[in-house]
Amino acid sequence: MLEFVNFLNGIIWSPALIYLCLGTGLFFSFKTRFVQVRFFREMYRLLLSGKSSEHGISSFQALAVSLSGRVGTGNIAGVAAAIGFGGPGAVFWMWVVAFLGASTAYVESTLAQIYKEKDEGSYRGGPAYYIEKAMGQKWYAWTFAIATIIACGVMLPMVQSNGIGEAVEQAFGTGGTMMTSLGEISYAKIYTATAIVLLLGFIIFGGVKRIAHFTQIVVPFMALAYILVSLVIIGLHIDQLPGVFMLIVSDAFSPMAGVGAAIGWGVKRGVYSNEAGQGTGPHAAAAAEVEHPAQQGLVQAFSVYIDTLFVCSATAFMILITGAYNVHPEGQAFLVQNVAADVIINSPAFTQMAVESVFTGIGKPFIAIALFFFAFTTILAYYFIAENNVYYIHRTLKLPGLTFLLKAIIMSATFYGTVKTADIAWGMGDIGVGLMAWLNIIGILIIWYLAKPALKALKDYEQQRKAGVEKYTFDPKKLGIKNAELWEEKLK
């Protein structure tokens, strides 16, 4: 099973996808005149403005839902894996893909807002919707929708729940083991899996509004607490910070693990963490109630900064500044061995060791608790994304019980991921991320070539902003944007 998963990953995550992610971000950065820099203050202003409505959630709630998808296991275990397999230089490439990816996040999220629909009283949208309406290829939209349901309903939840299970076992021990149909499993993982599934079921059966309300409270709190702990650790080792920063930069261009490993793991874990170009963020962006599509695109671009430049960087600096890591490229000997050789790289172990080295006795439990909230809210976001694509398919294929089936599947996948090994879980997750990234990035590039709707929206927003309007409006017909029916109805 693991060999087959690794084989598929070798195909999907070939150098072509690595450079497609970087190249697309660079392309959109130039075409939008680096929107991620020019509109930084506006991003922050929009973050705190806007209100929800009976049909849509607020910009901040949409940000919280998308952040709950971005800020997850990838920020704790994913960063550790990038360092462990790719060396410290992989962190630099995570920063690069985040900076460039912020422009990609603007484009895909603005598209989601332009082409969103109203379904059963709520706004819905995402790549499947804008691929059909802007690209005019329904078969391609269906391909993305099916791939996303499989990725977000089965593959990706396993990675998140696996991170929780590994962290709990590291922090509190196994509590003994028992033989099951899935093999020998620790009681700690069984109890953890059961608790996660019960809580998950309670929330997802409550609908998108319950998900939004839960994440807008939990996500900011957990991110702030995590960053504060990292600042304490960095502050206690502040004399080492310049050296760590220089290590990251120097290793990015003369990588101990090889150029391919540093860039490859940095981009792979960067895309997995910040999700720019992956096509997950647009689903939350489409659900927001805003005056102009560009506004939510800017807010989603800002979420990439929060994820990678703040949370991922916090993890990286904690690990590197305390020396709690190994560098062990796949198929090679140890290049750096600071901790035991049997420590699982694809796990939160490095991060737990880093915090434990300063907060003895509470470091491992703290990371276990933090990871629970990070990963659990990410699973909620995955359900929300998969549900959007089920609704997309249901527009054409009127099969009853599809959403109930999705709930049952994601709860089963979450349980399975908690108790299985990390390598299989991460391998399945990488397949899911890679498939979505290929389909979405190609789609938004074709849409850009055909009509440039996201750029037209940005220019229109800039003009209204310079004119100092009190209330923004969006007229798709005036801008030559077709099939944006919902925005056309708002103007009537």
Coordinates of C-alpha atoms in Angstrom, one line a residue:
M1 CA 0.0 0.0 0.0
L2 CA 2.7 2.5 1.0
E3 CA 4.8 1.6 -2.1
F4 CA 1.8 2.4 -4.3
V5 CA 1.1 5.6 -2.5
N6 CA 4.7 6.7 -2.9
F7 CA 4.6 5.8 -6.6
L8 CA 1.6 8.0 -7.2
N9 CA 3.2 10.8 -5.3
G10 CA 6.3 10.6 -7.4
I11 CA 4.1 11.2 -10.5
I12 CA 1.8 13.9 -9.1
W13 CA 4.5 15.8 -7.2
S14 CA 7.0 15.8 -10.0
P15 CA 9.2 18.9 -10.6
A16 CA 6.6 20.0 -13.1
L17 CA 4.0 20.7 -10.3
I18 CA 6.7 22.3 -8.0
Y19 CA 7.6 24.8 -10.7
L20 CA 4.0 25.3 -11.8
C21 CA 3.1 26.5 -8.3
L22 CA 6.0 28.9 -8.2
G23 CA 5.6 30.0 -11.8
T24 CA 1.9 30.7 -11.4
G25 CA 2.4 32.7 -8.3
L26 CA 5.1 34.8 -10.0
F27 CA 2.9 35.3 -13.1
F28 CA 0.0 36.5 -11.1
S29 CA 2.2 38.7 -9.0
F30 CA 3.5 40.6 -12.0
K31 CA 0.0 40.7 -13.7
T32 CA -1.6 42.2 -10.6
R33 CA 1.4 44.5 -10.0
F34 CA 2.1 42.6 -6.7
V35 CA -1.4 43.0 -5.2
Q36 CA -0.1 41.2 -2.1
V37 CA 2.2 44.1 -1.4
R38 CA 0.2 47.1 -2.7
F39 CA -3.0 46.3 -0.9
F40 CA -1.5 45.0 2.4
R41 CA -3.2 47.8 4.5
E42 CA -6.5 47.3 2.6
M43 CA -6.3 43.6 3.4
Y44 CA -6.1 44.4 7.1
R45 CA -8.9 46.9 7.0
L46 CA -11.2 44.5 5.1
L47 CA -10.4 41.8 7.5
L48 CA -12.3 43.6 10.3
S49 CA -15.1 45.0 8.2
G50 CA -18.2 43.5 6.7
K51 CA -21.1 41.7 8.3
S52 CA -22.8 38.4 7.7
S53 CA -26.3 38.1 6.2
E54 CA -29.0 35.5 6.1
H55 CA -27.3 34.1 2.9
G56 CA -23.6 34.6 3.6
I57 CA -21.1 34.7 6.4
S58 CA -18.9 37.8 7.1
S59 CA -15.4 38.3 5.6
F60 CA -13.9 37.5 9.0
Q61 CA -15.9 34.3 9.3
A62 CA -14.9 33.3 5.8
L63 CA -11.3 34.1 6.7
A64 CA -11.6 32.0 9.8
V65 CA -13.1 29.1 7.8
S66 CA -10.4 29.3 5.2
L67 CA -7.7 29.7 7.9
S68 CA -9.1 26.6 9.7
G69 CA -8.3 24.8 6.4
R70 CA -4.8 26.4 6.1
V71 CA -3.7 26.4 9.7
G72 CA -3.5 22.7 10.5
T73 CA -1.1 19.8 10.9
G74 CA 1.0 21.2 8.1
N75 CA 2.0 24.1 10.3
I76 CA 3.3 21.9 13.0
A77 CA 4.1 18.4 11.6
G78 CA 4.4 19.7 8.0
V79 CA 7.1 22.2 8.8
A80 CA 9.0 19.6 10.8
A81 CA 8.9 17.2 7.8
A82 CA 10.1 20.0 5.4
I83 CA 13.1 20.5 7.6
G84 CA 13.7 16.8 8.3
F85 CA 13.6 15.8 4.6
G86 CA 14.7 19.0 2.8
G87 CA 16.9 20.7 5.4
P88 CA 16.6 24.2 6.9
G89 CA 16.6 25.8 3.4
A90 CA 13.1 24.3 2.8
V91 CA 11.7 26.9 5.1
F92 CA 12.9 29.7 2.8
W93 CA 11.1 28.1 -0.1
M94 CA 7.9 27.9 2.1
W95 CA 8.2 31.6 2.5
V96 CA 8.7 32.1 -1.3
V97 CA 5.7 30.0 -2.2
A98 CA 3.6 31.9 0.4
F99 CA 4.6 35.3 -0.9
L100 CA 4.0 34.4 -4.5
G101 CA 1.0 32.3 -3.6
A102 CA -0.8 35.2 -2.0
S103 CA -1.4 36.6 -5.5
T104 CA -2.7 33.2 -6.6
A105 CA -5.0 33.2 -3.6
Y106 CA -6.3 36.6 -4.6
V107 CA -7.2 35.4 -8.1
E108 CA -8.9 32.1 -7.2
S109 CA -10.9 33.6 -4.3
T110 CA -12.0 36.6 -6.4
L111 CA -13.2 34.2 -9.1
A112 CA -15.1 32.2 -6.5
Q113 CA -16.9 35.4 -5.4
I114 CA -17.7 36.5 -9.0
Y115 CA -19.2 33.2 -9.9
K116 CA -20.9 32.1 -6.6
E117 CA -24.5 30.9 -6.5
K118 CA -27.3 30.9 -3.9
D119 CA -28.3 27.4 -3.0
E120 CA -30.9 26.6 -0.3
G121 CA -30.5 30.0 1.2
S122 CA -26.6 30.0 1.4
Y123 CA -23.9 31.2 -0.9
R124 CA -21.9 28.4 -2.5
G125 CA -19.0 28.4 -5.0
G126 CA -15.4 27.4 -5.7
P127 CA -13.3 26.1 -8.5
A128 CA -16.0 23.8 -9.9
Y129 CA -18.4 26.7 -10.2
Y130 CA -15.9 29.1 -11.8
I131 CA -14.4 26.5 -14.1
E132 CA -17.9 25.8 -15.5
K133 CA -19.0 29.4 -15.8
A134 CA -15.8 31.2 -16.8
M135 CA -14.0 28.4 -18.7
G136 CA -17.1 26.8 -20.1
Q137 CA -16.0 23.2 -19.6
K138 CA -18.5 21.4 -17.4
W139 CA -16.6 18.1 -17.7
Y140 CA -13.5 19.7 -16.3
A141 CA -15.5 21.2 -13.4
W142 CA -17.0 17.8 -12.6
T143 CA -13.4 16.3 -12.6
F144 CA -12.3 18.9 -10.1
A145 CA -15.5 18.4 -8.0
I146 CA -15.0 14.6 -7.8
A147 CA -11.3 14.9 -7.1
T148 CA -12.0 17.4 -4.3
I149 CA -14.7 15.3 -2.7
I150 CA -12.3 12.3 -2.6
A151 CA -9.4 14.5 -1.4
C152 CA -11.2 16.6 1.2
G153 CA -13.7 13.8 2.2
V154 CA -11.2 11.0 2.5
M155 CA -7.5 11.7 2.0
L156 CA -6.8 15.0 3.7
P157 CA -8.8 14.4 7.0
M158 CA -6.6 11.4 7.6
V159 CA -3.5 13.5 7.7
Q160 CA -5.0 15.9 10.2
S161 CA -6.4 13.3 12.5
N162 CA -3.2 11.3 12.3
G163 CA -1.3 14.3 13.5
I164 CA -3.6 14.5 16.5
G165 CA -3.2 10.8 17.3
E166 CA 0.6 10.9 17.1
A167 CA 0.8 14.1 19.2
V168 CA -1.5 12.6 21.9
E169 CA 0.6 9.4 22.0
Q170 CA 3.8 11.4 22.2
A171 CA 2.5 13.5 25.1
F172 CA 0.5 11.0 27.2
G173 CA 1.9 7.6 26.2
T174 CA 0.1 4.7 24.5
G175 CA -1.9 3.5 27.5
G176 CA -1.3 0.0 26.3
T177 CA -2.4 -1.6 23.0
M178 CA -5.1 -3.9 21.6
M179 CA -5.5 -6.0 18.5
T180 CA -8.2 -4.8 16.1
S181 CA -9.2 -5.5 12.5
L182 CA -6.9 -2.5 11.6
G183 CA -3.9 -4.1 13.4
E184 CA -2.4 -3.4 16.8
I185 CA -3.5 0.1 18.0
S186 CA -2.8 2.0 21.2
Y187 CA -5.7 2.8 23.5
A188 CA -4.6 6.4 23.4
K189 CA -5.3 6.6 19.6
I190 CA -8.6 4.7 19.9
Y191 CA -9.9 7.0 22.6
T192 CA -8.6 10.1 20.7
A193 CA -10.2 8.9 17.4
T194 CA -13.5 8.3 19.1
A195 CA -13.6 11.7 20.7
I196 CA -12.7 13.4 17.5
V197 CA -15.4 11.6 15.5
L198 CA -18.1 12.4 18.1
L199 CA -17.3 16.1 18.2
L200 CA -16.9 16.2 14.4
G201 CA -20.4 14.7 13.9
F202 CA -22.0 17.2 16.3
I203 CA -20.6 20.1 14.4
I204 CA -21.0 19.0 10.8
F205 CA -24.6 18.0 11.3
G206 CA -25.2 21.6 12.4
G207 CA -24.4 23.1 8.9
V208 CA -22.0 25.8 7.6
K209 CA -23.1 28.5 10.1
R210 CA -22.2 26.3 13.0
I211 CA -18.8 25.6 11.4
A212 CA -18.3 29.3 10.8
H213 CA -19.2 30.3 14.4
F214 CA -16.9 27.6 15.8
T215 CA -13.9 28.4 13.7
Q216 CA -14.1 32.2 14.2
I217 CA -13.7 31.7 17.9
V218 CA -11.2 28.8 17.9
V219 CA -8.8 29.7 15.0
P220 CA -7.7 33.2 16.2
F221 CA -7.3 32.0 19.8
M222 CA -5.2 28.9 19.0
A223 CA -3.0 30.8 16.5
L224 CA -2.3 33.6 19.0
A225 CA -1.5 31.2 21.8
Y226 CA 0.8 29.2 19.6
I227 CA 2.7 32.2 18.3
L228 CA 3.0 33.6 21.9
V229 CA 4.7 30.4 23.0
S230 CA 7.0 30.5 20.1
L231 CA 7.9 34.1 20.9
V232 CA 8.9 33.1 24.4
I233 CA 11.1 30.3 23.1
I234 CA 12.7 32.6 20.5
G235 CA 13.1 35.3 23.1
L236 CA 15.0 33.0 25.4
H237 CA 17.4 32.1 22.5
I238 CA 17.4 35.5 20.9
D239 CA 21.2 35.5 20.5
Q240 CA 20.9 32.5 18.2
L241 CA 18.1 34.0 16.0
P242 CA 20.4 35.8 13.4
G243 CA 22.4 32.5 13.0
V244 CA 19.2 30.5 12.4
F245 CA 17.9 33.0 9.9
M246 CA 21.2 32.9 8.0
L247 CA 21.1 29.1 8.2
I248 CA 17.7 29.1 6.5
V249 CA 18.8 31.5 3.7
S250 CA 22.2 30.0 3.1
D251 CA 20.8 26.4 3.0
A252 CA 18.1 27.5 0.5
F253 CA 20.8 28.2 -2.1
S254 CA 23.5 25.7 -1.1
P255 CA 21.2 23.0 0.4
M256 CA 22.7 20.2 2.4
A257 CA 19.9 17.9 1.2
G258 CA 20.2 18.9 -2.4
V259 CA 18.5 21.6 -4.4
G260 CA 15.6 19.4 -5.4
A261 CA 14.9 18.3 -1.9
A262 CA 15.0 21.8 -0.4
I263 CA 12.8 23.4 -3.1
G264 CA 10.6 20.3 -3.5
W265 CA 9.8 19.8 0.2
G266 CA 9.5 23.6 0.8
V267 CA 7.0 24.0 -2.0
K268 CA 5.1 20.7 -1.3
R269 CA 4.7 21.5 2.4
G270 CA 4.2 25.2 1.6
V271 CA 1.3 24.5 -0.7
Y272 CA -0.1 21.9 1.7
S273 CA 0.0 24.5 4.5
N274 CA -1.1 27.8 2.9
E275 CA -3.2 26.1 0.1
A276 CA -2.6 28.9 -2.4
G277 CA -3.5 27.5 -5.8
Q278 CA -4.8 24.3 -4.3
G279 CA -8.4 25.4 -4.7
T280 CA -9.7 24.9 -1.2
G281 CA -9.7 28.6 0.0
P282 CA -12.1 29.7 -2.7
H283 CA -14.9 27.7 -1.2
A284 CA -14.9 29.8 2.0
A285 CA -14.4 32.9 -0.1
A286 CA -17.5 32.3 -2.1
A287 CA -19.6 32.0 1.1
A288 CA -18.8 35.5 2.3
E289 CA -21.2 38.5 2.0
V290 CA -19.2 41.4 0.5
E291 CA -19.8 44.5 -1.5
H292 CA -17.2 43.7 -4.2
P293 CA -15.6 40.3 -5.2
A294 CA -12.1 41.8 -5.0
Q295 CA -12.5 42.5 -1.3
Q296 CA -12.7 38.8 -0.4
G297 CA -9.9 38.0 -2.7
L298 CA -7.7 40.4 -0.8
V299 CA -8.8 39.0 2.6
Q300 CA -7.9 35.5 1.4
A301 CA -4.5 36.6 0.2
F302 CA -3.9 38.0 3.7
S303 CA -4.7 34.5 5.2
V304 CA -1.7 33.1 3.3
Y305 CA 0.5 35.5 5.2
I306 CA -1.0 34.5 8.5
D307 CA -0.6 30.8 7.8
T308 CA 3.0 30.7 6.5
L309 CA 4.8 33.9 7.5
F310 CA 3.4 33.8 11.0
V311 CA 2.4 30.3 12.1
C312 CA 4.8 28.2 10.0
S313 CA 7.7 30.5 10.7
A314 CA 7.0 30.2 14.4
T315 CA 7.3 26.4 14.2
A316 CA 10.4 26.6 12.1
F317 CA 12.2 29.0 14.4
M318 CA 11.3 27.0 17.5
I319 CA 12.7 23.8 15.9
L320 CA 15.9 25.3 14.5
I321 CA 16.7 27.6 17.4
T322 CA 16.5 24.7 19.9
G323 CA 18.2 22.2 17.6
A324 CA 15.4 19.7 18.0
Y325 CA 15.6 18.2 14.5
N326 CA 17.4 15.7 12.2
V327 CA 18.0 16.1 8.5
H328 CA 17.5 12.8 6.8
P329 CA 16.7 13.0 3.1
E330 CA 14.8 10.1 1.7
G331 CA 17.2 7.3 0.6
Q332 CA 20.2 9.1 2.1
A333 CA 22.2 9.0 5.3
F334 CA 21.6 11.4 8.2
L335 CA 23.1 14.8 7.3
V336 CA 22.2 16.3 10.7
Q337 CA 21.3 14.2 13.8
N338 CA 20.5 16.2 16.9
V339 CA 17.8 13.8 18.2
A340 CA 17.2 10.1 18.3
A341 CA 17.3 8.4 14.8
D342 CA 14.0 6.7 15.3
V343 CA 12.0 9.9 15.8
I344 CA 9.3 10.0 13.1
I345 CA 9.9 13.0 10.8
N346 CA 6.3 13.0 9.4
S347 CA 5.0 13.8 12.8
P348 CA 4.8 16.7 15.4
A349 CA 7.7 15.1 17.3
F350 CA 10.3 17.8 16.4
T351 CA 8.0 20.6 17.4
Q352 CA 7.0 18.9 20.7
M353 CA 10.7 18.4 21.5
A354 CA 11.5 22.0 20.8
V355 CA 8.7 23.3 23.2
E356 CA 9.5 20.6 25.8
S357 CA 13.2 21.8 25.9
V358 CA 12.0 25.1 27.3
F359 CA 8.7 24.2 29.0
T360 CA 9.7 20.9 30.6
G361 CA 6.7 18.7 31.4
I362 CA 4.1 20.8 29.6
G363 CA 5.7 21.2 26.1
K364 CA 4.4 17.9 24.6
P365 CA 0.9 18.2 26.1
F366 CA 0.7 21.8 24.9
I367 CA 1.6 20.9 21.3
A368 CA -0.9 17.9 21.5
I369 CA -3.7 20.3 22.6
A370 CA -2.7 23.0 20.0
L371 CA -2.5 20.4 17.3
F372 CA -5.9 19.1 18.2
F373 CA -7.5 22.5 17.6
F374 CA -5.4 23.2 14.5
A375 CA -6.2 19.8 12.9
F376 CA -9.8 19.5 14.1
T377 CA -10.8 22.9 12.6
T378 CA -9.0 21.9 9.4
I379 CA -11.1 18.7 9.2
L380 CA -14.2 20.9 9.6
A381 CA -13.0 23.1 6.7
Y382 CA -12.4 20.0 4.6
Y383 CA -16.0 18.8 5.2
F384 CA -17.3 22.3 4.2
I385 CA -15.2 22.1 1.0
A386 CA -16.3 18.6 0.1
E387 CA -19.9 19.5 0.9
N388 CA -19.8 22.4 -1.6
N389 CA -18.7 20.1 -4.3
V390 CA -21.4 17.6 -3.4
Y391 CA -23.9 20.4 -3.8
Y392 CA -22.3 21.3 -7.2
I393 CA -22.8 17.7 -8.4
H394 CA -26.3 17.6 -7.0
R395 CA -27.3 20.5 -9.3
T396 CA -27.2 18.0 -12.1
L397 CA -27.4 14.6 -10.5
K398 CA -30.4 14.6 -8.1
L399 CA -29.4 11.7 -5.9
P400 CA -30.8 11.7 -2.3
G401 CA -28.6 11.3 0.8
L402 CA -25.3 12.5 -0.8
T403 CA -24.5 14.9 2.0
F404 CA -25.3 12.3 4.7
L405 CA -23.1 9.8 2.9
L406 CA -20.3 12.4 2.9
K407 CA -20.7 13.0 6.6
A408 CA -20.4 9.2 7.2
I409 CA -17.3 8.9 5.0
I410 CA -15.4 11.8 6.5
M411 CA -16.1 10.6 10.0
S412 CA -14.8 7.1 9.0
A413 CA -11.7 8.5 7.3
T414 CA -11.0 10.6 10.4
F415 CA -11.1 7.6 12.7
Y416 CA -9.0 5.6 10.3
G417 CA -6.4 8.3 9.9
T418 CA -6.0 8.7 13.7
V419 CA -5.0 5.1 14.3
K420 CA -2.9 4.4 11.2
T421 CA 0.8 5.1 10.5
A422 CA 1.9 8.6 9.6
D423 CA 3.6 7.7 6.3
I424 CA 0.4 6.3 4.7
A425 CA -1.7 9.2 6.0
W426 CA 0.7 11.9 4.7
G427 CA 1.2 10.0 1.4
M428 CA -2.6 10.0 0.8
G429 CA -2.9 13.6 1.8
D430 CA -0.1 14.6 -0.7
I431 CA -2.0 12.8 -3.5
G432 CA -5.1 14.8 -2.6
V433 CA -3.3 18.1 -2.5
G434 CA -1.4 17.4 -5.7
L435 CA -4.5 16.4 -7.7
M436 CA -6.4 19.5 -6.7
A437 CA -3.5 21.8 -7.3
W438 CA -3.0 20.5 -10.9
L439 CA -6.6 20.8 -11.8
N440 CA -7.2 24.2 -10.2
I441 CA -4.0 26.0 -11.3
I442 CA -4.5 24.9 -14.9
G443 CA -8.1 26.0 -14.7
I444 CA -7.4 29.5 -13.4
L445 CA -4.6 30.0 -15.9
I446 CA -7.0 29.2 -18.8
I447 CA -9.7 31.4 -17.3
W448 CA -7.1 34.3 -17.0
Y449 CA -6.2 33.7 -20.7
L450 CA -9.8 33.7 -21.8
A451 CA -11.3 36.7 -19.9
K452 CA -9.1 37.9 -17.0
P453 CA -12.1 38.4 -14.7
A454 CA -10.1 38.6 -11.5
L455 CA -7.9 41.4 -13.0
K456 CA -10.9 43.3 -14.2
A457 CA -12.4 43.1 -10.7
L458 CA -9.2 44.4 -9.2
K459 CA -9.0 47.4 -11.5
D460 CA -12.6 48.2 -10.9
Y461 CA -12.1 48.0 -7.2
E462 CA -9.0 50.2 -7.4
Q463 CA -10.9 52.9 -9.4
Q464 CA -13.8 53.0 -6.9
R465 CA -11.3 53.1 -4.0
K466 CA -9.5 56.1 -5.6
A467 CA -12.8 57.8 -6.1
G468 CA -13.6 57.4 -2.4
V469 CA -17.0 55.8 -2.8
E470 CA -18.9 55.1 0.4
K471 CA -20.4 51.8 -0.9
Y472 CA -18.7 49.6 -3.5
T473 CA -20.6 48.1 -6.3
F474 CA -19.8 45.4 -8.9
D475 CA -21.4 45.4 -12.3
P476 CA -20.1 42.3 -14.2
K477 CA -21.8 43.3 -17.5
K478 CA -20.1 46.7 -17.5
L479 CA -16.7 44.9 -17.1
G480 CA -17.5 42.4 -19.8
I481 CA -17.7 39.4 -17.3
K482 CA -20.3 36.8 -18.3
N483 CA -22.3 34.3 -16.3
A484 CA -22.0 36.2 -12.9
E485 CA -25.8 35.9 -12.5
L486 CA -25.9 36.5 -8.7
W487 CA -24.1 39.9 -9.0
E488 CA -26.4 40.9 -11.9
E489 CA -29.4 40.2 -9.7
K490 CA -28.0 42.4 -6.9
L491 CA -28.0 45.4 -9.3
K492 CA -31.7 45.0 -10.1

